[in-house]
PDB file of C-alpha atoms in Angstrom:
ATOM      1  CA  MET A   1      23.716  94.730  38.385  1.00  0.00           C
ATOM      2  CA  LYS A   2      20.604  93.129  36.929  1.00  0.00           C
ATOM      3  CA  ALA A   3      21.208  89.976  38.981  1.00  0.00           C
ATOM      4  CA  LEU A   4      21.661  92.071  42.140  1.00  0.00           C
ATOM      5  CA  PHE A   5      18.394  93.946  41.512  1.00  0.00           C
ATOM      6  CA  LYS A   6      16.606  90.630  40.962  1.00  0.00           C
ATOM      7  CA  THR A   7      18.064  89.209  44.169  1.00  0.00           C
ATOM      8  CA  LEU A   8      17.093  92.229  46.284  1.00  0.00           C
ATOM      9  CA  PHE A   9      13.752  93.279  44.775  1.00  0.00           C
ATOM     10  CA  GLY A  10      12.545  90.501  42.469  1.00  0.00           C
ATOM     11  CA  ASP A  11      11.179  92.603  39.619  1.00  0.00           C
ATOM     12  CA  TRP A  12       9.398  95.948  39.152  1.00  0.00           C
ATOM     13  CA  ILE A  13       5.942  94.435  39.654  1.00  0.00           C
ATOM     14  CA  ASN A  14       6.960  92.762  42.923  1.00  0.00           C
ATOM     15  CA  LEU A  15       8.611  95.986  44.092  1.00  0.00           C
ATOM     16  CA  GLY A  16       5.594  98.093  43.052  1.00  0.00           C
ATOM     17  CA  PHE A  17       3.193  95.763  44.874  1.00  0.00           C
ATOM     18  CA  VAL A  18       5.141  95.968  48.147  1.00  0.00           C
ATOM     19  CA  ILE A  19       5.391  99.782  47.886  1.00  0.00           C
ATOM     20  CA  LEU A  20       1.609  99.977  47.381  1.00  0.00           C
ATOM     21  CA  LEU A  21       1.116  97.629  50.313  1.00  0.00           C
ATOM     22  CA  VAL A  22       3.153  99.791  52.691  1.00  0.00           C
ATOM     23  CA  ALA A  23       1.333 102.898  51.378  1.00  0.00           C
ATOM     24  CA  LEU A  24      -1.984 101.174  52.180  1.00  0.00           C
ATOM     25  CA  GLU A  25      -0.770 100.301  55.696  1.00  0.00           C
ATOM     26  CA  PHE A  26       0.344 103.902  56.211  1.00  0.00           C
ATOM     27  CA  ALA A  27      -3.008 105.286  54.971  1.00  0.00           C
ATOM     28  CA  LEU A  28      -5.058 102.953  57.189  1.00  0.00           C
ATOM     29  CA  VAL A  29      -2.962 103.752  60.268  1.00  0.00           C
ATOM     30  CA  ARG A  30      -3.134 107.517  59.571  1.00  0.00           C
ATOM     31  CA  ALA A  31      -6.905 107.273  59.098  1.00  0.00           C
ATOM     32  CA  GLY A  32      -7.213 105.711  62.562  1.00  0.00           C
ATOM     33  CA  TYR A  33      -7.794 102.072  61.575  1.00  0.00           C
ATOM     34  CA  PRO A  34      -4.681 100.238  62.815  1.00  0.00           C
ATOM     35  CA  SER A  35      -6.419  97.071  64.019  1.00  0.00           C
ATOM     36  CA  GLN A  36      -8.530  96.898  60.833  1.00  0.00           C
ATOM     37  CA  ALA A  37      -5.268  97.198  58.871  1.00  0.00           C
ATOM     38  CA  GLY A  38      -4.126  93.982  60.580  1.00  0.00           C
ATOM     39  CA  LEU A  39      -7.120  92.218  59.051  1.00  0.00           C
ATOM     40  CA  ALA A  40      -7.159  93.909  55.640  1.00  0.00           C
ATOM     41  CA  VAL A  41      -3.448  93.785  54.776  1.00  0.00           C
ATOM     42  CA  PRO A  42      -3.077  89.952  54.877  1.00  0.00           C
ATOM     43  CA  LEU A  43      -6.086  89.642  52.560  1.00  0.00           C
ATOM     44  CA  VAL A  44      -4.579  92.177  50.141  1.00  0.00           C
ATOM     45  CA  ILE A  45      -1.251  90.297  50.252  1.00  0.00           C
ATOM     46  CA  LEU A  46      -2.958  87.012  49.414  1.00  0.00           C
ATOM     47  CA  GLY A  47      -4.732  88.754  46.536  1.00  0.00           C
ATOM     48  CA  GLY A  48      -1.381  90.089  45.306  1.00  0.00           C
ATOM     49  CA  VAL A  49       0.201  86.636  45.614  1.00  0.00           C
ATOM     50  CA  SER A  50      -2.620  85.247  43.474  1.00  0.00           C
ATOM     51  CA  VAL A  51      -1.955  87.836  40.736  1.00  0.00           C
ATOM     52  CA  LEU A  52       1.836  87.383  40.897  1.00  0.00           C
ATOM     53  CA  ALA A  53       1.506  83.580  40.764  1.00  0.00           C
ATOM     54  CA  ARG A  54      -0.507  83.769  37.538  1.00  0.00           C
ATOM     55  CA  ARG A  55       2.121  85.811  35.655  1.00  0.00           C
TER      56      ARG A  55
ATOM     57  CA  MET B   1       7.417  81.362  68.732  1.00  0.00           C
ATOM     58  CA  SER B   2       9.793  84.143  67.770  1.00  0.00           C
ATOM     59  CA  ASP B   3      13.099  82.353  68.526  1.00  0.00           C
ATOM     60  CA  TRP B   4      12.054  79.083  66.920  1.00  0.00           C
ATOM     61  CA  GLY B   5      10.286  80.927  64.128  1.00  0.00           C
ATOM     62  CA  ILE B   6      13.425  82.912  63.285  1.00  0.00           C
ATOM     63  CA  PHE B   7      15.634  79.815  63.490  1.00  0.00           C
ATOM     64  CA  LEU B   8      13.305  77.683  61.365  1.00  0.00           C
ATOM     65  CA  ALA B   9      12.619  80.366  58.733  1.00  0.00           C
ATOM     66  CA  THR B  10      16.345  81.128  58.356  1.00  0.00           C
ATOM     67  CA  TYR B  11      17.348  77.456  58.304  1.00  0.00           C
ATOM     68  CA  LEU B  12      14.780  76.514  55.648  1.00  0.00           C
ATOM     69  CA  ALA B  13      15.415  79.588  53.481  1.00  0.00           C
ATOM     70  CA  ALA B  14      19.179  79.035  53.667  1.00  0.00           C
ATOM     71  CA  THR B  15      18.785  75.330  52.780  1.00  0.00           C
ATOM     72  CA  VAL B  16      16.996  76.214  49.523  1.00  0.00           C
ATOM     73  CA  GLU B  17      19.664  78.772  48.560  1.00  0.00           C
ATOM     74  CA  TRP B  18      22.642  76.573  49.518  1.00  0.00           C
ATOM     75  CA  VAL B  19      21.255  73.652  47.481  1.00  0.00           C
ATOM     76  CA  GLU B  20      21.179  75.911  44.401  1.00  0.00           C
ATOM     77  CA  ALA B  21      24.672  77.229  45.158  1.00  0.00           C
ATOM     78  CA  PHE B  22      25.995  73.664  45.610  1.00  0.00           C
ATOM     79  CA  THR B  23      24.695  72.658  42.172  1.00  0.00           C
ATOM     80  CA  ILE B  24      26.702  75.490  40.585  1.00  0.00           C
ATOM     81  CA  VAL B  25      29.885  74.668  42.551  1.00  0.00           C
ATOM     82  CA  LEU B  26      29.525  70.973  41.666  1.00  0.00           C
ATOM     83  CA  ALA B  27      29.233  71.798  37.952  1.00  0.00           C
ATOM     84  CA  VAL B  28      32.259  74.107  38.139  1.00  0.00           C
ATOM     85  CA  SER B  29      34.305  71.502  40.047  1.00  0.00           C
ATOM     86  CA  MET B  30      34.078  69.200  37.029  1.00  0.00           C
ATOM     87  CA  SER B  31      35.919  71.804  34.962  1.00  0.00           C
ATOM     88  CA  ILE B  32      38.512  73.192  37.346  1.00  0.00           C
ATOM     89  CA  GLY B  33      38.589  70.593  40.135  1.00  0.00           C
ATOM     90  CA  TRP B  34      37.212  70.568  43.688  1.00  0.00           C
ATOM     91  CA  GLY B  35      40.055  72.632  45.119  1.00  0.00           C
ATOM     92  CA  ARG B  36      39.531  75.701  42.929  1.00  0.00           C
ATOM     93  CA  ALA B  37      35.729  75.436  42.936  1.00  0.00           C
ATOM     94  CA  THR B  38      35.677  75.203  46.738  1.00  0.00           C
ATOM     95  CA  GLY B  39      38.133  78.111  46.905  1.00  0.00           C
ATOM     96  CA  ALA B  40      35.706  80.270  44.878  1.00  0.00           C
ATOM     97  CA  ALA B  41      32.802  79.231  47.110  1.00  0.00           C
ATOM     98  CA  LEU B  42      34.783  79.941  50.301  1.00  0.00           C
ATOM     99  CA  THR B  43      35.804  83.384  48.995  1.00  0.00           C
ATOM    100  CA  ALA B  44      32.149  84.240  48.387  1.00  0.00           C
ATOM    101  CA  LEU B  45      31.179  82.887  51.834  1.00  0.00           C
ATOM    102  CA  LEU B  46      33.911  84.954  53.466  1.00  0.00           C
ATOM    103  CA  LEU B  47      32.606  88.080  51.738  1.00  0.00           C
ATOM    104  CA  LEU B  48      29.082  87.255  52.947  1.00  0.00           C
ATOM    105  CA  ALA B  49      30.344  86.782  56.519  1.00  0.00           C
ATOM    106  CA  VAL B  50      32.082  90.182  56.429  1.00  0.00           C
ATOM    107  CA  MET B  51      28.886  91.761  55.031  1.00  0.00           C
ATOM    108  CA  THR B  52      26.799  90.195  57.818  1.00  0.00           C
ATOM    109  CA  LEU B  53      29.155  91.527  60.500  1.00  0.00           C
ATOM    110  CA  ALA B  54      29.386  94.977  58.898  1.00  0.00           C
ATOM    111  CA  THR B  55      25.665  95.475  58.255  1.00  0.00           C
ATOM    112  CA  GLY B  56      24.729  94.018  61.632  1.00  0.00           C
ATOM    113  CA  GLY B  57      26.938  96.556  63.377  1.00  0.00           C
ATOM    114  CA  ALA B  58      25.976  99.492  61.169  1.00  0.00           C
ATOM    115  CA  LEU B  59      22.239  98.866  61.393  1.00  0.00           C
ATOM    116  CA  SER B  60      22.224  98.494  65.154  1.00  0.00           C
ATOM    117  CA  LEU B  61      24.263 101.665  65.652  1.00  0.00           C
ATOM    118  CA  GLY B  62      22.917 104.143  63.176  1.00  0.00           C
ATOM    119  CA  MET B  63      19.168 103.885  62.811  1.00  0.00           C
ATOM    120  CA  ASP B  64      16.074 104.605  64.819  1.00  0.00           C
ATOM    121  CA  MET B  65      14.502 101.257  65.816  1.00  0.00           C
ATOM    122  CA  GLN B  66      11.114 102.077  64.296  1.00  0.00           C
ATOM    123  CA  TRP B  67      12.630 102.912  60.897  1.00  0.00           C
ATOM    124  CA  LEU B  68      14.884  99.879  61.073  1.00  0.00           C
ATOM    125  CA  GLN B  69      11.863  97.686  61.723  1.00  0.00           C
ATOM    126  CA  LEU B  70      10.010  99.208  58.766  1.00  0.00           C
ATOM    127  CA  VAL B  71      12.950  98.742  56.375  1.00  0.00           C
ATOM    128  CA  ILE B  72      13.443  95.152  57.535  1.00  0.00           C
ATOM    129  CA  GLY B  73       9.726  94.465  57.207  1.00  0.00           C
ATOM    130  CA  VAL B  74       9.689  95.832  53.646  1.00  0.00           C
ATOM    131  CA  PHE B  75      12.597  93.579  52.626  1.00  0.00           C
ATOM    132  CA  LEU B  76      10.887  90.576  54.207  1.00  0.00           C
ATOM    133  CA  LEU B  77       7.733  91.383  52.226  1.00  0.00           C
ATOM    134  CA  LEU B  78       9.801  91.745  49.031  1.00  0.00           C
ATOM    135  CA  PHE B  79      11.220  88.267  49.589  1.00  0.00           C
ATOM    136  CA  GLY B  80       8.213  86.562  51.087  1.00  0.00           C
ATOM    137  CA  VAL B  81       5.634  87.698  48.524  1.00  0.00           C
ATOM    138  CA  ARG B  82       7.926  86.562  45.688  1.00  0.00           C
ATOM    139  CA  TRP B  83       8.663  83.192  47.284  1.00  0.00           C
ATOM    140  CA  LEU B  84       5.032  82.508  48.187  1.00  0.00           C
ATOM    141  CA  ALA B  85       3.804  83.484  44.685  1.00  0.00           C
ATOM    142  CA  LYS B  86       6.430  81.234  43.080  1.00  0.00           C
ATOM    143  CA  ALA B  87       5.566  78.331  45.396  1.00  0.00           C
ATOM    144  CA  VAL B  88       1.823  78.755  44.705  1.00  0.00           C
ATOM    145  CA  ALA B  89       2.453  78.884  40.928  1.00  0.00           C
ATOM    146  CA  ARG B  90       4.579  75.713  41.068  1.00  0.00           C
ATOM    147  CA  GLN B  91       2.124  73.910  43.355  1.00  0.00           C
ATOM    148  CA  ALA B  92      -0.716  74.814  40.971  1.00  0.00           C
ATOM    149  CA  GLY B  93       1.264  73.577  37.970  1.00  0.00           C
ATOM    150  CA  LEU B  94       1.416  77.041  36.357  1.00  0.00           C
ATOM    151  CA  LYS B  95       5.197  76.998  36.537  1.00  0.00           C
ATOM    152  CA  ALA B  96       7.689  74.131  36.233  1.00  0.00           C
ATOM    153  CA  LEU B  97       9.300  72.918  39.465  1.00  0.00           C
ATOM    154  CA  HIS B  98      12.890  74.057  39.987  1.00  0.00           C
ATOM    155  CA  ASP B  99      15.095  71.398  38.466  1.00  0.00           C
ATOM    156  CA  GLU B 100      18.607  70.960  39.914  1.00  0.00           C
ATOM    157  CA  ASP B 101      19.595  68.716  36.981  1.00  0.00           C
ATOM    158  CA  GLU B 102      18.617  71.473  34.529  1.00  0.00           C
ATOM    159  CA  GLU B 103      20.540  74.066  36.553  1.00  0.00           C
ATOM    160  CA  PHE B 104      23.534  71.718  36.548  1.00  0.00           C
ATOM    161  CA  ALA B 105      23.339  71.217  32.762  1.00  0.00           C
ATOM    162  CA  GLU B 106      23.005  74.972  32.138  1.00  0.00           C
ATOM    163  CA  THR B 107      26.079  75.720  34.255  1.00  0.00           C
ATOM    164  CA  ARG B 108      28.059  72.994  32.468  1.00  0.00           C
ATOM    165  CA  GLN B 109      27.026  74.519  29.129  1.00  0.00           C
ATOM    166  CA  ALA B 110      28.137  77.994  30.246  1.00  0.00           C
ATOM    167  CA  LEU B 111      31.483  76.537  31.341  1.00  0.00           C
ATOM    168  CA  GLU B 112      32.206  75.120  27.902  1.00  0.00           C
ATOM    169  CA  LYS B 113      32.495  78.652  26.508  1.00  0.00           C
ATOM    170  CA  GLY B 114      34.904  80.025  29.126  1.00  0.00           C
ATOM    171  CA  ASP B 115      38.384  79.392  30.547  1.00  0.00           C
ATOM    172  CA  ARG B 116      39.449  78.392  34.087  1.00  0.00           C
ATOM    173  CA  HIS B 117      39.237  81.982  35.297  1.00  0.00           C
ATOM    174  CA  ALA B 118      35.672  82.296  33.981  1.00  0.00           C
ATOM    175  CA  ALA B 119      34.756  78.997  35.678  1.00  0.00           C
ATOM    176  CA  TRP B 120      36.110  80.258  39.020  1.00  0.00           C
ATOM    177  CA  LEU B 121      34.024  83.425  38.599  1.00  0.00           C
ATOM    178  CA  ILE B 122      30.864  81.411  37.847  1.00  0.00           C
ATOM    179  CA  ALA B 123      31.267  79.499  41.135  1.00  0.00           C
ATOM    180  CA  PHE B 124      32.069  82.703  43.056  1.00  0.00           C
ATOM    181  CA  LYS B 125      29.136  84.656  41.582  1.00  0.00           C
ATOM    182  CA  GLY B 126      26.743  81.732  42.011  1.00  0.00           C
ATOM    183  CA  VAL B 127      27.500  81.321  45.713  1.00  0.00           C
ATOM    184  CA  LEU B 128      27.527  85.095  46.259  1.00  0.00           C
ATOM    185  CA  LEU B 129      24.132  85.703  44.613  1.00  0.00           C
ATOM    186  CA  GLU B 130      22.430  82.747  46.321  1.00  0.00           C
ATOM    187  CA  GLY B 131      24.147  83.754  49.570  1.00  0.00           C
ATOM    188  CA  LEU B 132      22.951  87.359  49.273  1.00  0.00           C
ATOM    189  CA  GLU B 133      19.395  86.175  49.897  1.00  0.00           C
ATOM    190  CA  VAL B 134      20.595  84.258  52.952  1.00  0.00           C
ATOM    191  CA  TRP B 135      22.486  87.353  54.127  1.00  0.00           C
ATOM    192  CA  LEU B 136      19.367  89.527  53.791  1.00  0.00           C
ATOM    193  CA  ILE B 137      17.211  87.046  55.682  1.00  0.00           C
ATOM    194  CA  VAL B 138      19.821  86.645  58.443  1.00  0.00           C
ATOM    195  CA  VAL B 139      20.153  90.431  58.819  1.00  0.00           C
ATOM    196  CA  ALA B 140      16.405  91.048  58.555  1.00  0.00           C
ATOM    197  CA  LEU B 141      15.232  88.319  60.921  1.00  0.00           C
ATOM    198  CA  GLY B 142      18.163  88.640  63.294  1.00  0.00           C
ATOM    199  CA  MET B 143      18.354  92.403  63.699  1.00  0.00           C
ATOM    200  CA  LYS B 144      14.831  93.234  64.787  1.00  0.00           C
ATOM    201  CA  SER B 145      14.802  90.685  67.565  1.00  0.00           C
ATOM    202  CA  HIS B 146      18.539  90.961  68.420  1.00  0.00           C
ATOM    203  CA  HIS B 147      18.997  87.385  67.261  1.00  0.00           C
ATOM    204  CA  THR B 148      21.665  87.821  64.592  1.00  0.00           C
ATOM    205  CA  VAL B 149      23.758  85.060  66.184  1.00  0.00           C
ATOM    206  CA  LEU B 150      20.779  82.670  66.210  1.00  0.00           C
ATOM    207  CA  ALA B 151      19.906  83.472  62.564  1.00  0.00           C
ATOM    208  CA  SER B 152      23.571  83.210  61.497  1.00  0.00           C
ATOM    209  CA  GLY B 153      23.833  79.869  63.316  1.00  0.00           C
ATOM    210  CA  ALA B 154      20.780  78.564  61.454  1.00  0.00           C
ATOM    211  CA  ALA B 155      22.273  79.640  58.100  1.00  0.00           C
ATOM    212  CA  ILE B 156      25.651  78.044  58.935  1.00  0.00           C
ATOM    213  CA  LEU B 157      23.969  74.829  60.081  1.00  0.00           C
ATOM    214  CA  ALA B 158      22.023  74.699  56.802  1.00  0.00           C
ATOM    215  CA  LEU B 159      25.279  75.246  54.888  1.00  0.00           C
ATOM    216  CA  ALA B 160      26.973  72.397  56.792  1.00  0.00           C
ATOM    217  CA  VAL B 161      24.066  70.001  56.183  1.00  0.00           C
ATOM    218  CA  VAL B 162      23.825  70.845  52.453  1.00  0.00           C
ATOM    219  CA  ALA B 163      27.606  70.733  51.935  1.00  0.00           C
ATOM    220  CA  GLY B 164      27.858  67.437  53.863  1.00  0.00           C
ATOM    221  CA  ALA B 165      25.020  65.827  51.891  1.00  0.00           C
ATOM    222  CA  GLY B 166      26.339  67.230  48.607  1.00  0.00           C
ATOM    223  CA  LEU B 167      29.896  66.029  49.174  1.00  0.00           C
ATOM    224  CA  ALA B 168      28.587  62.598  50.172  1.00  0.00           C
ATOM    225  CA  VAL B 169      26.594  62.046  46.991  1.00  0.00           C
ATOM    226  CA  ARG B 170      28.647  64.276  44.620  1.00  0.00           C
ATOM    227  CA  GLU B 171      25.627  65.024  42.450  1.00  0.00           C
ATOM    228  CA  PRO B 172      22.859  67.665  42.398  1.00  0.00           C
ATOM    229  CA  LEU B 173      20.642  67.433  45.507  1.00  0.00           C
ATOM    230  CA  ARG B 174      17.472  66.812  43.530  1.00  0.00           C
ATOM    231  CA  ARG B 175      15.592  65.075  46.371  1.00  0.00           C
ATOM    232  CA  VAL B 176      15.293  68.214  48.512  1.00  0.00           C
ATOM    233  CA  PRO B 177      11.576  69.143  48.466  1.00  0.00           C
ATOM    234  CA  GLU B 178      12.368  72.677  47.378  1.00  0.00           C
ATOM    235  CA  ASN B 179       8.843  73.833  46.623  1.00  0.00           C
ATOM    236  CA  ALA B 180       7.412  72.608  49.932  1.00  0.00           C
ATOM    237  CA  ILE B 181      10.232  74.403  51.766  1.00  0.00           C
ATOM    238  CA  LYS B 182       9.687  77.550  49.696  1.00  0.00           C
ATOM    239  CA  PHE B 183       5.971  77.424  50.557  1.00  0.00           C
ATOM    240  CA  VAL B 184       6.596  77.264  54.319  1.00  0.00           C
ATOM    241  CA  VAL B 185       9.421  79.844  54.262  1.00  0.00           C
ATOM    242  CA  GLY B 186       7.417  82.188  52.022  1.00  0.00           C
ATOM    243  CA  ALA B 187       4.454  82.062  54.425  1.00  0.00           C
ATOM    244  CA  MET B 188       6.710  82.633  57.452  1.00  0.00           C
ATOM    245  CA  ILE B 189       8.638  85.523  55.894  1.00  0.00           C
ATOM    246  CA  VAL B 190       5.476  87.260  54.640  1.00  0.00           C
ATOM    247  CA  ALA B 191       4.016  86.852  58.148  1.00  0.00           C
ATOM    248  CA  PHE B 192       7.095  88.463  59.767  1.00  0.00           C
ATOM    249  CA  GLY B 193       7.054  91.223  57.113  1.00  0.00           C
ATOM    250  CA  THR B 194       3.344  91.967  57.633  1.00  0.00           C
ATOM    251  CA  PHE B 195       3.721  91.980  61.410  1.00  0.00           C
ATOM    252  CA  TRP B 196       6.794  94.198  61.529  1.00  0.00           C
ATOM    253  CA  THR B 197       5.802  96.798  58.909  1.00  0.00           C
ATOM    254  CA  LEU B 198       2.438  97.369  60.547  1.00  0.00           C
ATOM    255  CA  GLU B 199       3.892  97.340  64.068  1.00  0.00           C
ATOM    256  CA  ALA B 200       6.499  99.920  62.952  1.00  0.00           C
ATOM    257  CA  LEU B 201       3.731 102.193  61.637  1.00  0.00           C
ATOM    258  CA  ALA B 202       1.044 101.694  64.295  1.00  0.00           C
ATOM    259  CA  GLY B 203       2.753 100.252  67.374  1.00  0.00           C
ATOM    260  CA  ASP B 204       0.906  97.676  69.509  1.00  0.00           C
ATOM    261  CA  ALA B 205      -2.480  98.953  68.284  1.00  0.00           C
ATOM    262  CA  ALA B 206      -2.093  96.966  65.054  1.00  0.00           C
ATOM    263  CA  TRP B 207      -1.775  93.598  66.756  1.00  0.00           C
ATOM    264  CA  PRO B 208      -3.966  93.344  69.890  1.00  0.00           C
ATOM    265  CA  MET B 209      -3.032  89.640  70.279  1.00  0.00           C
ATOM    266  CA  GLY B 210       0.686  90.468  70.393  1.00  0.00           C
ATOM    267  CA  ASP B 211       3.079  87.720  69.224  1.00  0.00           C
ATOM    268  CA  TRP B 212       0.155  85.308  68.835  1.00  0.00           C
ATOM    269  CA  SER B 213      -0.837  87.364  65.802  1.00  0.00           C
ATOM    270  CA  LEU B 214       2.385  86.188  64.167  1.00  0.00           C
ATOM    271  CA  LEU B 215       1.321  82.544  64.521  1.00  0.00           C
ATOM    272  CA  ALA B 216      -2.116  83.408  63.158  1.00  0.00           C
ATOM    273  CA  LEU B 217      -0.511  85.163  60.176  1.00  0.00           C
ATOM    274  CA  VAL B 218       1.736  82.172  59.367  1.00  0.00           C
ATOM    275  CA  ALA B 219      -1.295  79.851  59.502  1.00  0.00           C
ATOM    276  CA  PHE B 220      -3.340  82.276  57.367  1.00  0.00           C
ATOM    277  CA  TYR B 221      -0.693  82.505  54.631  1.00  0.00           C
ATOM    278  CA  LEU B 222      -0.072  78.737  54.638  1.00  0.00           C
ATOM    279  CA  VAL B 223      -3.744  77.816  54.396  1.00  0.00           C
ATOM    280  CA  GLY B 224      -4.462  80.721  52.037  1.00  0.00           C
ATOM    281  CA  GLY B 225      -1.507  79.785  49.815  1.00  0.00           C
ATOM    282  CA  LEU B 226      -2.622  76.151  49.597  1.00  0.00           C
ATOM    283  CA  GLY B 227      -6.163  77.297  48.828  1.00  0.00           C
ATOM    284  CA  LEU B 228      -4.867  79.591  46.090  1.00  0.00           C
ATOM    285  CA  ALA B 229      -2.799  76.764  44.577  1.00  0.00           C
ATOM    286  CA  ALA B 230      -5.903  74.561  44.449  1.00  0.00           C
ATOM    287  CA  LEU B 231      -7.948  77.393  42.913  1.00  0.00           C
ATOM    288  CA  LEU B 232      -5.330  78.261  40.297  1.00  0.00           C
ATOM    289  CA  LYS B 233      -4.728  74.646  39.216  1.00  0.00           C
ATOM    290  CA  PRO B 234      -5.666  74.424  35.523  1.00  0.00           C
ATOM    291  CA  ARG B 235      -8.667  72.176  35.034  1.00  0.00           C
ATOM    292  CA  GLN B 236      -8.193  68.979  32.948  1.00  0.00           C
ATOM    293  CA  VAL B 237      -9.940  69.023  29.540  1.00  0.00           C
ATOM    294  CA  GLY B 238     -11.916  65.905  30.524  1.00  0.00           C
ATOM    295  CA  GLU B 239     -13.195  67.566  33.691  1.00  0.00           C
ATOM    296  CA  MET B 240     -14.265  70.665  31.788  1.00  0.00           C
ATOM    297  CA  THR B 241     -16.273  68.810  29.155  1.00  0.00           C
ATOM    298  CA  SER B 242     -17.991  66.394  31.571  1.00  0.00           C
TER     299      SER B 242
END
């Protein structure tokens, strides 16, 4: 079960980061900034990758 | 870009996973012979093929396309972010490179404790778990663009190449540049995940450049990832004191 969770989701931090990311996308789109979301989200992802890489 | 992008991303991702699976099967074959080890691997592959057919059919029948795209995008982000972070950490020297010889030795050590049945299970579970990632990528990349056959073909081609090379040398495939492949695949999968999640939520408004945005995203994550790796590289003591 643990191996299956790891295969599908990585770990809790990885899963939490992606959930936050989609929540951010949803908030930006709802607030009327869809094209700005296309610029902001990749930067946030790269920031997240930087944090995850250092763990 | 989309067709080639899907083919290339699936092929490269599958190559990395099949190399790891081959190492496990090779180690097991030394305990229970090629016949039984290959039998375990084929059983796992058969199960994965059935899963691909079943999920492909179920997903295309039962779900609203927008929701399907969002779910697929989320899974691609889950994979891509993890792969890219791991590749950046290894490139920067923060994490040791994946070592097929070490994996081989660990599997051999695990085999010493068990019987023939346990060895068969190790090969089966190894191929199944590595193959699950391939299955997810095939389903995710293939479903959205109705290219399941193309993605499956790429995964099968990767399997044939890895199995052919592995059977020819009969030792762990340590020369495969796994981290470089993981870097490229991670960037591609994150790009697809970013594009599809946002498109599912906002429609065309999110990406005014259309499919060209996908190319721009791949380039951004590749260059950004390499930049991060350079930034995160620990400085040498000599450099810091001078």
